[in-house]
Amino acid sequence: MQLLQAVTKTQQYATRKDIARIFCYKNPSQLLKDFRDYAVEHPNTFLPHKPFIKNKGMDTLYDILAFAYYFENKDLLEAGTRSITFKEELTRLRQVYQ
């Protein structure tokens, strides 16, 4: 007899509309643009996650955990004063957002 264990996994990527619903924003376009700009300028900040996927002809998909980290620490990240890394916060972010 074999025992199987099922683990639920929530979605990792979300569209602009999903981000708006999760973070209670009516129009998060400027915030998402700032997030994309920051992710391009600082590519190692969100490792091991890819912060967003740009699809041709479709909406951009955003990593929920990477965006949540940016959303919570936007001012500190842009000022360059955040001492806690994304990798250290990953466990807490998973508990809160998944």
PDB file of C-alpha atoms in Angstrom:
ATOM      1  CA  MET A   1       0.000   0.000   0.000  1.00  0.00           C
ATOM      2  CA  GLN A   2       1.324   3.408  -0.980  1.00  0.00           C
ATOM      3  CA  LEU A   3       0.391   6.623   0.725  1.00  0.00           C
ATOM      4  CA  LEU A   4       0.111   9.721  -1.372  1.00  0.00           C
ATOM      5  CA  GLN A   5       0.340  13.172   0.050  1.00  0.00           C
ATOM      6  CA  ALA A   6      -1.270  16.018  -1.809  1.00  0.00           C
ATOM      7  CA  VAL A   7       0.050  19.513  -1.359  1.00  0.00           C
ATOM      8  CA  THR A   8      -1.985  22.475  -2.504  1.00  0.00           C
ATOM      9  CA  LYS A   9      -0.113  25.168  -4.348  1.00  0.00           C
ATOM     10  CA  THR A  10      -1.612  28.512  -5.099  1.00  0.00           C
ATOM     11  CA  GLN A  11      -0.817  30.386  -8.239  1.00  0.00           C
ATOM     12  CA  GLN A  12       2.614  31.976  -8.422  1.00  0.00           C
ATOM     13  CA  TYR A  13       1.894  34.591 -11.099  1.00  0.00           C
ATOM     14  CA  ALA A  14      -0.971  37.052 -11.393  1.00  0.00           C
ATOM     15  CA  THR A  15      -2.238  39.536 -13.963  1.00  0.00           C
ATOM     16  CA  ARG A  16      -2.754  43.249 -13.334  1.00  0.00           C
ATOM     17  CA  LYS A  17      -6.391  42.660 -12.415  1.00  0.00           C
ATOM     18  CA  ASP A  18      -5.457  39.923  -9.934  1.00  0.00           C
ATOM     19  CA  ILE A  19      -2.845  42.167  -8.313  1.00  0.00           C
ATOM     20  CA  ALA A  20      -5.443  44.931  -8.024  1.00  0.00           C
ATOM     21  CA  ARG A  21      -7.836  42.550  -6.284  1.00  0.00           C
ATOM     22  CA  ILE A  22      -5.231  41.006  -3.944  1.00  0.00           C
ATOM     23  CA  PHE A  23      -3.790  44.347  -2.808  1.00  0.00           C
ATOM     24  CA  CYS A  24      -7.060  46.342  -2.922  1.00  0.00           C
ATOM     25  CA  TYR A  25      -6.041  48.829  -5.608  1.00  0.00           C
ATOM     26  CA  LYS A  26      -8.440  50.165  -8.208  1.00  0.00           C
ATOM     27  CA  ASN A  27      -5.727  51.010 -10.718  1.00  0.00           C
ATOM     28  CA  PRO A  28      -2.261  49.658  -9.870  1.00  0.00           C
ATOM     29  CA  SER A  29      -0.740  50.533 -13.257  1.00  0.00           C
ATOM     30  CA  GLN A  30       1.774  53.112 -11.961  1.00  0.00           C
ATOM     31  CA  LEU A  31       2.757  50.896  -9.035  1.00  0.00           C
ATOM     32  CA  LEU A  32       3.302  47.947 -11.395  1.00  0.00           C
ATOM     33  CA  LYS A  33       5.366  50.127 -13.725  1.00  0.00           C
ATOM     34  CA  ASP A  34       7.542  51.189 -10.784  1.00  0.00           C
ATOM     35  CA  PHE A  35       7.878  47.510  -9.799  1.00  0.00           C
ATOM     36  CA  ARG A  36       8.961  46.507 -13.318  1.00  0.00           C
ATOM     37  CA  ASP A  37      11.469  49.367 -13.472  1.00  0.00           C
ATOM     38  CA  TYR A  38      12.931  48.410 -10.098  1.00  0.00           C
ATOM     39  CA  ALA A  39      13.116  44.713 -11.061  1.00  0.00           C
ATOM     40  CA  VAL A  40      14.963  45.548 -14.293  1.00  0.00           C
ATOM     41  CA  GLU A  41      17.417  47.864 -12.505  1.00  0.00           C
ATOM     42  CA  HIS A  42      18.015  45.394  -9.638  1.00  0.00           C
ATOM     43  CA  PRO A  43      17.808  41.907 -11.202  1.00  0.00           C
ATOM     44  CA  ASN A  44      19.275  40.034  -8.194  1.00  0.00           C
ATOM     45  CA  THR A  45      16.845  41.420  -5.595  1.00  0.00           C
ATOM     46  CA  PHE A  46      14.110  38.850  -6.178  1.00  0.00           C
ATOM     47  CA  LEU A  47      16.209  35.724  -6.668  1.00  0.00           C
ATOM     48  CA  PRO A  48      15.275  32.828  -6.844  1.00  0.00           C
ATOM     49  CA  HIS A  49      11.977  34.177  -8.255  1.00  0.00           C
ATOM     50  CA  LYS A  50      11.497  35.849 -11.604  1.00  0.00           C
ATOM     51  CA  PRO A  51       9.604  39.069 -10.735  1.00  0.00           C
ATOM     52  CA  PHE A  52       7.531  39.286 -13.921  1.00  0.00           C
ATOM     53  CA  ILE A  53       6.996  37.609 -17.259  1.00  0.00           C
ATOM     54  CA  LYS A  54       6.423  39.847 -20.242  1.00  0.00           C
ATOM     55  CA  ASN A  55       4.261  37.994 -22.766  1.00  0.00           C
ATOM     56  CA  LYS A  56       3.987  39.194 -26.329  1.00  0.00           C
ATOM     57  CA  GLY A  57       0.407  40.085 -27.166  1.00  0.00           C
ATOM     58  CA  MET A  58      -0.825  39.208 -23.675  1.00  0.00           C
ATOM     59  CA  ASP A  59      -0.844  40.782 -20.243  1.00  0.00           C
ATOM     60  CA  THR A  60       2.337  40.817 -18.200  1.00  0.00           C
ATOM     61  CA  LEU A  61       2.335  38.263 -15.399  1.00  0.00           C
ATOM     62  CA  TYR A  62       3.696  39.304 -11.997  1.00  0.00           C
ATOM     63  CA  ASP A  63       5.167  37.052  -9.317  1.00  0.00           C
ATOM     64  CA  ILE A  64       2.864  37.573  -6.326  1.00  0.00           C
ATOM     65  CA  LEU A  65       5.553  37.101  -3.671  1.00  0.00           C
ATOM     66  CA  ALA A  66       8.072  39.362  -5.391  1.00  0.00           C
ATOM     67  CA  PHE A  67       5.452  42.061  -5.831  1.00  0.00           C
ATOM     68  CA  ALA A  68       4.311  41.695  -2.202  1.00  0.00           C
ATOM     69  CA  TYR A  69       7.905  42.199  -1.014  1.00  0.00           C
ATOM     70  CA  TYR A  70       8.214  45.298  -3.197  1.00  0.00           C
ATOM     71  CA  PHE A  71       4.785  46.581  -2.126  1.00  0.00           C
ATOM     72  CA  GLU A  72       5.592  46.266   1.581  1.00  0.00           C
ATOM     73  CA  ASN A  73       9.093  47.770   1.329  1.00  0.00           C
ATOM     74  CA  LYS A  74       8.840  50.140  -1.655  1.00  0.00           C
ATOM     75  CA  ASP A  75      10.282  53.229   0.018  1.00  0.00           C
ATOM     76  CA  LEU A  76      13.134  51.361   1.690  1.00  0.00           C
ATOM     77  CA  LEU A  77      14.052  49.418  -1.447  1.00  0.00           C
ATOM     78  CA  GLU A  78      14.147  52.506  -3.639  1.00  0.00           C
ATOM     79  CA  ALA A  79      16.256  54.320  -1.031  1.00  0.00           C
ATOM     80  CA  GLY A  80      18.624  51.340  -0.844  1.00  0.00           C
ATOM     81  CA  THR A  81      18.304  50.966   2.930  1.00  0.00           C
ATOM     82  CA  ARG A  82      16.534  47.603   3.241  1.00  0.00           C
ATOM     83  CA  SER A  83      18.791  45.225   5.217  1.00  0.00           C
ATOM     84  CA  ILE A  84      16.456  42.185   5.142  1.00  0.00           C
ATOM     85  CA  THR A  85      16.625  40.386   1.824  1.00  0.00           C
ATOM     86  CA  PHE A  86      13.845  38.836  -0.226  1.00  0.00           C
ATOM     87  CA  LYS A  87      15.248  35.377   0.473  1.00  0.00           C
ATOM     88  CA  GLU A  88      14.992  35.951   4.234  1.00  0.00           C
ATOM     89  CA  GLU A  89      11.401  37.207   3.915  1.00  0.00           C
ATOM     90  CA  LEU A  90      10.245  34.396   1.615  1.00  0.00           C
ATOM     91  CA  THR A  91       8.896  32.144   4.379  1.00  0.00           C
ATOM     92  CA  ARG A  92       6.836  34.953   5.901  1.00  0.00           C
ATOM     93  CA  LEU A  93       5.546  36.079   2.499  1.00  0.00           C
ATOM     94  CA  ARG A  94       4.430  32.527   1.683  1.00  0.00           C
ATOM     95  CA  GLN A  95       2.500  32.322   4.943  1.00  0.00           C
ATOM     96  CA  VAL A  96       0.784  35.664   4.363  1.00  0.00           C
ATOM     97  CA  TYR A  97       0.020  35.554   0.630  1.00  0.00           C
ATOM     98  CA  GLN A  98      -0.476  31.870  -0.161  1.00  0.00           C
TER      99      GLN A  98
END
